[in-house]
XYZ file of C-alpha atoms in Angstrom:
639
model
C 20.565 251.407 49.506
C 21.600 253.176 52.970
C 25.399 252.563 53.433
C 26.031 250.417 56.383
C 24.477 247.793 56.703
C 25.454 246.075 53.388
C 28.685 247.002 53.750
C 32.121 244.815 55.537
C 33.576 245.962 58.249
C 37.265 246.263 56.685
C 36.476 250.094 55.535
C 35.327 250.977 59.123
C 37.563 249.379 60.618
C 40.536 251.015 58.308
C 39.186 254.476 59.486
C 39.148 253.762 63.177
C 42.451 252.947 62.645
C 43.560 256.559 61.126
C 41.313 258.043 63.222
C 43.347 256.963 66.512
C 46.438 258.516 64.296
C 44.886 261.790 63.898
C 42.897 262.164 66.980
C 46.842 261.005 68.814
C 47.967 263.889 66.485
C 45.505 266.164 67.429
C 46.308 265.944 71.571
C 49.713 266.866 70.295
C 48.786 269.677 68.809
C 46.829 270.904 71.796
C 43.199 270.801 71.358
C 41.117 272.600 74.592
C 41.125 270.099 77.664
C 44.384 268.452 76.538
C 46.943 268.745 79.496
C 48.844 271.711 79.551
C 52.962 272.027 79.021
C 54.540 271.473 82.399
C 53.886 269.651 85.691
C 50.450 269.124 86.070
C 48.188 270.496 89.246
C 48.794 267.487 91.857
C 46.057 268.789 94.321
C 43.277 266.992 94.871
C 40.522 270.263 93.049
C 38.401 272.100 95.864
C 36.009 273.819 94.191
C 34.038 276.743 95.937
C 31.304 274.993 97.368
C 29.641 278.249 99.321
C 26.527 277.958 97.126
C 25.935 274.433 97.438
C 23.355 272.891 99.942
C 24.651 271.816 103.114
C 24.267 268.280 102.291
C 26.185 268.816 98.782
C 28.525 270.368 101.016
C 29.303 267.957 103.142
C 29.770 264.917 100.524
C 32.344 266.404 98.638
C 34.452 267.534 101.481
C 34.634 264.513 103.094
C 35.254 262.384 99.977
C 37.871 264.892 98.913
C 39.488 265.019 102.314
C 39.218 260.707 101.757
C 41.110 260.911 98.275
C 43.697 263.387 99.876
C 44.547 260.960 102.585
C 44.714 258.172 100.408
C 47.182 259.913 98.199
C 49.509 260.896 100.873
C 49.335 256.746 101.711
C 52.412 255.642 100.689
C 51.060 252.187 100.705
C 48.324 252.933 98.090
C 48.601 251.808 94.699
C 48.363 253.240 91.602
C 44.959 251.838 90.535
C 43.472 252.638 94.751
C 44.376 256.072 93.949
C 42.989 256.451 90.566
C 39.597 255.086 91.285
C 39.103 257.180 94.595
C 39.906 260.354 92.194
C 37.797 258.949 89.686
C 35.404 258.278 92.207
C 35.674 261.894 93.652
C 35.442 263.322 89.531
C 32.085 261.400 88.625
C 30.589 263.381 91.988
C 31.932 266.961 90.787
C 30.796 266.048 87.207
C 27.636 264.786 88.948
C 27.073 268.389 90.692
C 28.187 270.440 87.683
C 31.624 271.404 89.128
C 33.106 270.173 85.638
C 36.739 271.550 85.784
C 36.878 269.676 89.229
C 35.838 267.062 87.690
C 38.177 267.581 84.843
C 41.276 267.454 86.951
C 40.142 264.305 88.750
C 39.389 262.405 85.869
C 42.856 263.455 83.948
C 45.116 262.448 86.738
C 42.647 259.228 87.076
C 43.620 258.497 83.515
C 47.183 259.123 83.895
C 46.593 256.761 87.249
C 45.520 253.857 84.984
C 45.907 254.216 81.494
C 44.077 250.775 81.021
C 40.744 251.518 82.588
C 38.088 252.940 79.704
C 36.128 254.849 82.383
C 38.300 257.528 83.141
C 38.747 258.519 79.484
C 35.092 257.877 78.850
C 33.840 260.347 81.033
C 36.646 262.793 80.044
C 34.840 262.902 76.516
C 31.639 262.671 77.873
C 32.469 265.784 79.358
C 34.046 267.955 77.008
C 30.855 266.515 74.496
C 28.743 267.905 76.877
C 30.313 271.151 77.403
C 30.470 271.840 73.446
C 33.906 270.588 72.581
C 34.079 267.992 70.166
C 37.298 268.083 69.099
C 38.368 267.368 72.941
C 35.946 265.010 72.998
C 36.942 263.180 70.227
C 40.648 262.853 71.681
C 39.672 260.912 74.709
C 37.054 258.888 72.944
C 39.405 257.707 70.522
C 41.422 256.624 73.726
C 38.818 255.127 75.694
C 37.879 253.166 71.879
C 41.274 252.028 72.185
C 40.518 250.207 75.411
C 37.479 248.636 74.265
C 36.380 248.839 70.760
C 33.247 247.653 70.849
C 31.897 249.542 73.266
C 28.734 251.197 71.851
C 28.075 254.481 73.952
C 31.663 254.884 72.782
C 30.994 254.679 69.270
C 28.209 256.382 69.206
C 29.416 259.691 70.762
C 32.874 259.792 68.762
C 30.989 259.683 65.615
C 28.590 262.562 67.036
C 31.703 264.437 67.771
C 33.404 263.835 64.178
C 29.712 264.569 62.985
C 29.666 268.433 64.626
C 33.528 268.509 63.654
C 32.323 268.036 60.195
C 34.365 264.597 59.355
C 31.598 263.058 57.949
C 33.550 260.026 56.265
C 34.736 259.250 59.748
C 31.476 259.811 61.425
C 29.744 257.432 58.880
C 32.424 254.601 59.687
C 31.725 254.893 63.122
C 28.370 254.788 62.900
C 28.678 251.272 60.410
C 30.278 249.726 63.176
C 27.878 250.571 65.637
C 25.223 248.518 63.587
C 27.411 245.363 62.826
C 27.423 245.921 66.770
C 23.538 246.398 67.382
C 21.632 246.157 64.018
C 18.771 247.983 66.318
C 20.718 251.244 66.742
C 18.406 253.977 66.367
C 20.743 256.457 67.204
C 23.306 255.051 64.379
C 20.557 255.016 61.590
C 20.113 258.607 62.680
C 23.730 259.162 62.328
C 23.881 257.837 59.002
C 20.871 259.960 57.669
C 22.484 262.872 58.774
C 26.009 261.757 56.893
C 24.064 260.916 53.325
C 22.087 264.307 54.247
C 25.607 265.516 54.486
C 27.096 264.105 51.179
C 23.869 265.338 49.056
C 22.343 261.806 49.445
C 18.426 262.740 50.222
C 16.964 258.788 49.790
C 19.707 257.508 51.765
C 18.783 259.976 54.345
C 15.273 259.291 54.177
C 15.957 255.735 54.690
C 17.688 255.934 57.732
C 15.507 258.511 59.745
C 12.512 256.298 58.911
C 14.327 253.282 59.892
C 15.967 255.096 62.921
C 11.684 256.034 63.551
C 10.590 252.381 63.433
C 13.382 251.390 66.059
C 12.215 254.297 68.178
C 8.661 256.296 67.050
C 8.660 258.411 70.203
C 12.085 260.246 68.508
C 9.758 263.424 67.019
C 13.141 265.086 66.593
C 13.595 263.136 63.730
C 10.947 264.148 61.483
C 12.231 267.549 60.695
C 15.556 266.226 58.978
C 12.906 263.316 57.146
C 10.634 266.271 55.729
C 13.636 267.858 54.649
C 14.908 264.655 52.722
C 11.706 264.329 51.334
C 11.014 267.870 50.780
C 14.666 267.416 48.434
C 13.310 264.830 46.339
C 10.349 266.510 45.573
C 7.922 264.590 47.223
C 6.517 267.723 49.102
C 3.268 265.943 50.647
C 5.252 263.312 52.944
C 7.104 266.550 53.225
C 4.407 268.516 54.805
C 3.433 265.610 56.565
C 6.275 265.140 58.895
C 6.915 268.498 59.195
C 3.433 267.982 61.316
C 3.979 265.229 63.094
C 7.910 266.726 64.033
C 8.752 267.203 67.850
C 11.887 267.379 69.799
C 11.720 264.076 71.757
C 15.257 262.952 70.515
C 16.714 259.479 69.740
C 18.294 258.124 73.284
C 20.450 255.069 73.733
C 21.620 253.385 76.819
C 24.874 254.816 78.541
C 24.913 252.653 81.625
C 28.447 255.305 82.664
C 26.055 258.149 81.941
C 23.107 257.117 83.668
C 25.725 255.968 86.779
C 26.928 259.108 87.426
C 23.905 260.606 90.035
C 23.933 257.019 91.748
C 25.861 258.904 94.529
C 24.175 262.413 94.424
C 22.177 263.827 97.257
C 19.207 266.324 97.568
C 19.291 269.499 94.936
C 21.965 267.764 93.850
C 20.580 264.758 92.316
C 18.521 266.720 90.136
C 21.000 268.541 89.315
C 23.121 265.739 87.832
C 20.061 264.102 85.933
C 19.285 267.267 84.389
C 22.735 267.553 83.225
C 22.502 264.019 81.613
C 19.020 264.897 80.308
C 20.965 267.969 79.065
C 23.713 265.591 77.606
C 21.061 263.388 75.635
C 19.231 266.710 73.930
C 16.031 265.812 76.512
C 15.632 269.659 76.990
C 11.744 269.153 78.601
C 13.121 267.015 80.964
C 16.279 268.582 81.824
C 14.271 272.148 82.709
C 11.962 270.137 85.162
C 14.923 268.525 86.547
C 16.319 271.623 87.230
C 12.857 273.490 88.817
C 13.019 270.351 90.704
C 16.881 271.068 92.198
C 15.736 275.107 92.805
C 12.925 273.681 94.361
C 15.233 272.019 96.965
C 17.654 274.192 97.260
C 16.083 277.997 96.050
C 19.733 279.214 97.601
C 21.222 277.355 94.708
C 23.278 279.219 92.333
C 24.247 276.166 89.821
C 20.647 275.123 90.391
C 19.588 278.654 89.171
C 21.853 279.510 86.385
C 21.290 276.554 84.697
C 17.485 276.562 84.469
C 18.073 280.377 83.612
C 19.975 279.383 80.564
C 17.812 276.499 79.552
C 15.238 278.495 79.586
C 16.347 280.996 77.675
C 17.887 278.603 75.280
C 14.120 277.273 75.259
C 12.450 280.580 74.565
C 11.740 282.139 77.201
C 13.315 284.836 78.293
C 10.824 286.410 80.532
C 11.246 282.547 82.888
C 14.736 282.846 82.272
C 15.078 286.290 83.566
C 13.475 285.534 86.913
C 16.241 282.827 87.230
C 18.839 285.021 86.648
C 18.090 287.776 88.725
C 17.692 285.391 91.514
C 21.703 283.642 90.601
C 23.217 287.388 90.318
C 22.093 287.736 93.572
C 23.076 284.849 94.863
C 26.519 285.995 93.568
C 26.952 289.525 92.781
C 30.698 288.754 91.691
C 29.762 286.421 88.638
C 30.126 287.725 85.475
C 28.703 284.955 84.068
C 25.530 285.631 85.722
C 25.365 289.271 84.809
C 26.011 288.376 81.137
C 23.607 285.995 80.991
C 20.922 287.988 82.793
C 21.824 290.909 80.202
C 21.628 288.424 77.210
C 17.913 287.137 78.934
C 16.531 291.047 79.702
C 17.149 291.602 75.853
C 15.561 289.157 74.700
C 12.550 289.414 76.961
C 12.461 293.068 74.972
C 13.876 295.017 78.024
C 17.011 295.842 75.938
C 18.027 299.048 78.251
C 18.119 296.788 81.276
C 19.790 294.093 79.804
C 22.878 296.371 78.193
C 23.274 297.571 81.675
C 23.868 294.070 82.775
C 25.995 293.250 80.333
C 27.787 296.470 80.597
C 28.519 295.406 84.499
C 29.571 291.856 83.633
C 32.453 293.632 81.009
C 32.927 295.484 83.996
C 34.014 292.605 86.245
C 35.798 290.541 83.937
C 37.943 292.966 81.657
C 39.416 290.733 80.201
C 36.858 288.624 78.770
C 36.336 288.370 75.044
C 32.695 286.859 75.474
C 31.437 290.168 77.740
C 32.783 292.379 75.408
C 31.392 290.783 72.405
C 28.341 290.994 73.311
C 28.192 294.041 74.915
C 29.434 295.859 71.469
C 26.374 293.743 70.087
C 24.195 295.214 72.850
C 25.909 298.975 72.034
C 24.522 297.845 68.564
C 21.290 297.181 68.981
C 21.163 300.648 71.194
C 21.809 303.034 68.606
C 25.387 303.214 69.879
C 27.485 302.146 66.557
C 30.706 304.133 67.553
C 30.761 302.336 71.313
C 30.286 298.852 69.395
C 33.049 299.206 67.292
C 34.955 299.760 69.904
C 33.941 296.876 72.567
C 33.800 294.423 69.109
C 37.500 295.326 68.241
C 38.185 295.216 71.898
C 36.942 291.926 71.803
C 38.730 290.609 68.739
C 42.143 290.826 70.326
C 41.125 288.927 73.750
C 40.759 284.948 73.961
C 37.376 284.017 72.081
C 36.448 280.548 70.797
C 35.858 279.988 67.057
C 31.946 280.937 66.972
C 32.172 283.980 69.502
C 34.895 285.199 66.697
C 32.572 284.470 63.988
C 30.093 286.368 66.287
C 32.885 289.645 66.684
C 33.178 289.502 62.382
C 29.095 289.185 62.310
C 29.206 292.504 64.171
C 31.760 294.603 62.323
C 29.915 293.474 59.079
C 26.553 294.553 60.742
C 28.272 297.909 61.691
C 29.855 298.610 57.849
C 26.520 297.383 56.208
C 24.453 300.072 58.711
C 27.214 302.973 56.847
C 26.884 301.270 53.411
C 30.331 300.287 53.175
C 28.705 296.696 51.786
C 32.472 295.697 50.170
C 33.852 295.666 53.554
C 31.042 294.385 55.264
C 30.945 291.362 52.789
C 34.515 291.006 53.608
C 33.489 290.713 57.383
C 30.577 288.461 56.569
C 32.803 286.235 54.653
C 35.697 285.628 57.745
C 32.680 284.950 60.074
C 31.302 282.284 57.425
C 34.764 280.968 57.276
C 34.996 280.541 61.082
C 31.112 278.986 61.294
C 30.119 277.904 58.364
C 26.696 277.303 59.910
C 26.276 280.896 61.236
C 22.909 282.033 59.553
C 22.909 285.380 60.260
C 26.238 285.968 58.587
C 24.897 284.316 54.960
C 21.949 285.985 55.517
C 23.359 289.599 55.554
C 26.093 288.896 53.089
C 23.633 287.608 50.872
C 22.173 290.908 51.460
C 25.124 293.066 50.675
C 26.080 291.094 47.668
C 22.574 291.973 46.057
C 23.060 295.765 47.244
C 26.756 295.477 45.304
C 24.871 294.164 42.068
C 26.376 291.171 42.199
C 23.269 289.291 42.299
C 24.507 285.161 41.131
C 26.233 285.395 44.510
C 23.748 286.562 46.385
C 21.218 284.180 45.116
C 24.062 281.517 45.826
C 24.124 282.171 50.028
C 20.195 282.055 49.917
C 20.508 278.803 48.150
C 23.339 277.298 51.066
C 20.895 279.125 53.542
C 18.072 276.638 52.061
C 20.031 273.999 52.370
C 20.228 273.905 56.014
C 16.453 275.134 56.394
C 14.629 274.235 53.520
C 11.117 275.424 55.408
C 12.629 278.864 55.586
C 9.739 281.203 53.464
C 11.528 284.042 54.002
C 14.748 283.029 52.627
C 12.458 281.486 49.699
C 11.252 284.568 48.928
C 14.851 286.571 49.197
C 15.991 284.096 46.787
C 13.001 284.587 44.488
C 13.797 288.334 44.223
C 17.087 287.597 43.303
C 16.404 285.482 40.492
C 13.772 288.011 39.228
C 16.736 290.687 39.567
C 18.666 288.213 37.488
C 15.568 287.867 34.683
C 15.120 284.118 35.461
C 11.387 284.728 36.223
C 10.133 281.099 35.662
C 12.226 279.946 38.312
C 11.290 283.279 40.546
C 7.787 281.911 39.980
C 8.322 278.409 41.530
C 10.363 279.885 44.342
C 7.592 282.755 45.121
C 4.634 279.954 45.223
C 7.082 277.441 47.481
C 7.140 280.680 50.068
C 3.723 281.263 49.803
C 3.020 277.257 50.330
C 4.993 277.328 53.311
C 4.069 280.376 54.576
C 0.168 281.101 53.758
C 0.181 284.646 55.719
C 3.085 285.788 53.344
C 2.231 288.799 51.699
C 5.784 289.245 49.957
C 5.565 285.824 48.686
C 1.778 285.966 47.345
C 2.865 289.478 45.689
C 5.857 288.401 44.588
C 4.883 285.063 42.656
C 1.872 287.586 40.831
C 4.873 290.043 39.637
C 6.714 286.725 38.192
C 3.692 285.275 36.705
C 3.242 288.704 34.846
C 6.802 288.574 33.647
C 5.917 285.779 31.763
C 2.802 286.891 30.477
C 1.079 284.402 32.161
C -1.599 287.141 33.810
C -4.334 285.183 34.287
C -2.759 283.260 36.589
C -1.246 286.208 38.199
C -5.072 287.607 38.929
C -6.191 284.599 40.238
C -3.006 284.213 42.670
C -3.834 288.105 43.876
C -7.699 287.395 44.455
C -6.829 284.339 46.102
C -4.413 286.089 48.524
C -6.837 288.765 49.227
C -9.308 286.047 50.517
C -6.677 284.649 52.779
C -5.425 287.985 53.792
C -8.340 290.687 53.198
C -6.836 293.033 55.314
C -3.345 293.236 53.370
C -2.274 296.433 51.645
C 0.238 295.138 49.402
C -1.723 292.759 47.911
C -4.238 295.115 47.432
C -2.039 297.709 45.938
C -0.392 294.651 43.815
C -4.163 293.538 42.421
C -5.104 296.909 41.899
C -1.827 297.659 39.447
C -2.790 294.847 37.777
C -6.559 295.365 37.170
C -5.450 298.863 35.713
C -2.523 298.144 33.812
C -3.065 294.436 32.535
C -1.602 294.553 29.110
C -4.645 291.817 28.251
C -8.002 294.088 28.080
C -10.181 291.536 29.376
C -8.409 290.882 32.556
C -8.505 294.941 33.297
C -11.619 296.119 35.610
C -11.189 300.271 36.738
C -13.585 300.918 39.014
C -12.524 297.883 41.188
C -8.873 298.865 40.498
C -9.885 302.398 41.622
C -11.341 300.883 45.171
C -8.118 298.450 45.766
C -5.863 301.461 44.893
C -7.339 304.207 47.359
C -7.349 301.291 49.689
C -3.857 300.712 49.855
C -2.657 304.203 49.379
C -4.488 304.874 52.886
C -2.985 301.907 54.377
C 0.474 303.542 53.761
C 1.001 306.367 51.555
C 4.242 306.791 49.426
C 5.004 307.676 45.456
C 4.581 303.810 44.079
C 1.299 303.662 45.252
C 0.204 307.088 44.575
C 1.449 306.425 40.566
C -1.070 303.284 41.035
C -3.874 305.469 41.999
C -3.622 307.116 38.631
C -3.145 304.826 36.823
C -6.303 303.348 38.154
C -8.451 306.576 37.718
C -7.062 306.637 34.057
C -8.714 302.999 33.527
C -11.917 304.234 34.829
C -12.438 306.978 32.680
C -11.823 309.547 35.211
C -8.584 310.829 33.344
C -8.732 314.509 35.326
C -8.509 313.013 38.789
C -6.023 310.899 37.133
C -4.053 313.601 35.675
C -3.645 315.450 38.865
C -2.381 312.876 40.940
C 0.340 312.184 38.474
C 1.302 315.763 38.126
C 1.804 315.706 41.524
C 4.093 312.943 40.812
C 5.958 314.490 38.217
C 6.420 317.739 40.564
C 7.670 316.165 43.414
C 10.252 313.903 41.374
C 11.447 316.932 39.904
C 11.920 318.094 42.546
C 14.119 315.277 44.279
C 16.411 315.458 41.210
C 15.082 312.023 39.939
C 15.168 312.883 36.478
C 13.998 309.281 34.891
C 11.559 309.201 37.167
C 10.114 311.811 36.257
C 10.359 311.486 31.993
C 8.527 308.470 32.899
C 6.234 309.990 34.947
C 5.461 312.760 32.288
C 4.959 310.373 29.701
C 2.103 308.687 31.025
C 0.481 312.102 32.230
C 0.584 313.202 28.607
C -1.247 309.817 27.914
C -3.766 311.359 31.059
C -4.493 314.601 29.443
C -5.059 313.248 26.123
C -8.082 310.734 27.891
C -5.496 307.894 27.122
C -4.704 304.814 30.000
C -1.442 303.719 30.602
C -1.396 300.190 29.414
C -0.928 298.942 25.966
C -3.954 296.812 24.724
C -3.880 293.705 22.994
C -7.322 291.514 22.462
């Protein structure tokens, strides 16, 4: 059974109750968007409103010139001045000026600590700008002030869920279906807690439940086939995975959805493709946004944030147009000028883009983000002294968690391109600690660790990296490799022919499971998975070169065929020439008879490894042109 709905309330209601303890704890300790130490900023905030359309313009000077007078009333109350600067916040928040809207809201707050709105749209805030455990501070306030209110619940539990308290998350969620047993959004909460805790029916459960209350919410059907895909049941599996979207699950936020009730022209798009934004309704946040550039093409707000979106979306080559047409709007923004630099290199225009990021550093100094990634862009241009330097530049300036994750992902990328894979793992290994989630990190330490030898571990990180993408081929097939490196090739086997399910057009997969299946002897099967993956892919060189080893050197006589071997071999050496598949050739022209032709190619072999100092090699090599010269093949024969 799902937890939740069986369940009483007293748990849930016990962990609300520590939860207001810790999140109260928390503020103390000083989480991002928590007042500062000393006398707060009693100015009514004037952003710089130079880019905004005249109409824009006019609104929010006259209401802020309003809420100024009415604070230097002496006959205005407490709760008259704390809606008119609440009043003045939901309109900065509504046109994107959110540390405006910040500072209106927080004094608002202080204003009238018994009014849930002002806290509410604090965390709505900070949950929209990516910081949960902010979020999750005024939330747990604004719960305070009315603890059954649902929008409420629902985003403090999505804030414990990306701060990784799951046990909280789940209690929250509960009570949001004692609430409203028709919570779509809390049965998706739920499935991604029992995903969470290792818990695959539960999951299942939920997302299909969440996906009766709402079938438009495609989102949901990648985390289902993943559930399923768990517990083994690999055709509902593939089945979701084909019906899966990203339409996500939506509930009503009547504070949300008021916040553009005020908004004007460019504006008002602006503000519902924030909320659209806010909700995960990407599709309709971009034409939101096209709609407020539309309006107002003068727009920078309008413009950065479809640029971003889009780019976020990908597509760089839209998103670069965008932000071109923002840095120009405002030549001084390094924001711009990074993100234009981040969109030109991903659009493949990676010269152009390092310049841009290379002026944004320029601008702003001092900022850890520009630096970061232009050592990444110094990287990626062949520049690895210049990125050390801009990536430990940027470890001693102010970076959030994942941009620091991002600085150790670099350094490890740097000592893995010099070889120095101990240190590099060390690097990959403080980035993992700081994002846990951060792929590329487990990737490449997973790839170090199997360069070190120390192979369990490595196939360990491709397992966690599974875990959070179990449709991942490629990380199938890394894993694979380790366990054949590890002699485990029954369970290299079932890995190999999981990639090659999920990825048909894998050639290192197809190959791959054949080379396991022969490991076990099993090399009929191996055959027919080679024949069958040069009818998929008849244009493939490795599975040519693969079939062709095996028609020559098949230990069972009857599965051996050398003139066909002969045709696959020359094939593939053409398609890319190199020592493995010359030895194949040979070893081909042995099984057809033609042991002279044979015998040449492998002296060549022999001489060149000799050569090159590879003395094994090349004992190995001899041995088998002995067998040459003697009119011998190279495989032993049983019946």
């Amino acid at each position: 059974m799902p937890r939740g709905r069986g369940r009483n309330g007293a748990r849930a209601a016990a962990l609300l109750a520590g939860l207001a303890v810790s999140l109260l704890a928390g503020a103390a300790a000083g989480c991002r968007g928590a007042p500062l130490e000393g006398e707060p900023d009693r100015s009514v905030p004037r952003p710089d409103l130079v880019r905004a359309e005249a109409a824009v313009r006019l609104q929010l000077d006259k209401e802020a010139e309003r809420v100024e007078r009415l604070l230097a009333d002496a006959a205005a109350g407490a709760a008259e001045r704390a809606e008119a600067l609440g009043g003045l916040g939901r309109l900065y928040h509504a046109y994107d000026y959110l540390e405006a809207a910040e500072r209106c809201y927080a004094w608002a707050a202080e204003l009238a600590p018994g009014d849930f709105r002002w806290p509410y749209y604090l965390g709505f805030l900070y949950q929209v700008r990516g910081e949960p455990e902010a979020a999750s501070e005024r939330l747990g306030r604004a719960l305070e002030l009315r603890p059954a209110d649902l929008p409420a619940l629902l985003r403090l539990a999505r804030a414990r869920l990306d701060l990784g308290v799951f046990d909280e998350a789940g209690a929250l969620f509960e009570r949001v279906l004692e609430l409203d047993p028709g919570s779509a959004a809390a049965h998706e909460g739920l499935g991604r807690v029992a995903a969470e805790a290792g818990r695959p029916a539960d999951a299942a459960e939920h997302y299909e439940r969440a996906l009766g209350l709402q079938p438009s919410a495609s989102i949901l059907r990648h985390p289902l086939a993943r559930a399923y895909r768990e517990l083994g049941d690999e055709t509902r599996a593939a089945s979701e995975l084909a019906a899966a979207g990203t339409t996500p699950v939506s509930f009503a936020d009547p504070l949300a959805a008021a916040l553009d009730e005020a908004a004007v022209g460019a504006g008002l798009r602006l503000a519902r493709g924030g909320a659209a934004l806010a909700e995960g309704r990407g599709e309709i946040a971009i034409e939101e946004y096209r709609r407020a550039v539309a309006a107002d093409p003068d727009s920078f707000t309008a413009r950065m944030n479809l640029g971003l979106l889009l780019a976020r979306s990908g597509e760089p080559g839209s998103a670069v147009e965008q932000l071109e047409a923002a840095a120009a709007l405002e030549p001084g923004s390094a924001r711009a000028r990074l993100a234009l630099g981040e969109a030109l290199t991903a659009a493949g225009r990676p010269e152009e883009g390092l310049a841009r990021i290379r002026e944004a550093a320029e601008i702003e100094p001092d900022s850890g983000r520009a630096r970061l990634r232009l050592g990444e862009a110094l990287q990626l241009a062949g520049d690895p002294v210049g990125a050390l330097a801009e990536l430990r530049s940027a470890a001693a300036l102010e970076l959030s968690d994942g941009e620091r994750a991002e600085v150790e992902l670099g350094l490890g990328n740097l000592m893995a391109a010099r070889r120095d894979d101990a240190r590099a793992a060390s690097h990959y290994r403080r980035a993992l600690e700081l994002a846990p989630r951060l792929a590329g990190a487990r990737h490449n330490l997973a790839g170090v660790l199997s360069r070190l030898g120390r192979h369990e571990e490595s196939a360990a990180e491709y397992r966690r990296l599974l875990e959070d993408d179990p449709e991942s081929a490629g990380v199938r097939a890394f894993l694979a490799e380790e366990l054949l490196r590890l002699g485990r090739a029954d369970e290299a086997a079932t890995e190999f022919g999981r990639a090659a399910a999920a990825e048909p057009g894998s050639e290192r997969a197809r190959a791959g499971e054949a080379a396991a299946l022969g490991l076990l002897g099993r090399h009929a099967e191996a055959r027919e998975r080679l024949e069958r993956g040069l009818e998929a892919l008849p244009e493939s060189a490795a599975l040519r070169h693969a079939l062709a080893r095996l028609l020559a050197a098949c230990p069972e006589r009857a599965l051996r065929d050398g003139g066909r071997a002969v045709e696959l071999a020359f094939a593939a050496f053409e398609a890319g020439k190199g020592p493995q598949r010359a030895e194949t050739v040979a070893m081909a022209l042995a099984e057809a008879g033609r042991f002279e032709e044979a015998a040449r190619w492998q002296r060549s072999l022999v001489e060149a490894a000799e050569a090159a100092g590879e003395t094994a090699a090349a004992v190995r090599l001899r041995r088998d042109l002995t067998l040459y010269e003697r009119g011998e093949p190279c495989c032993a024969t049983t019946p």
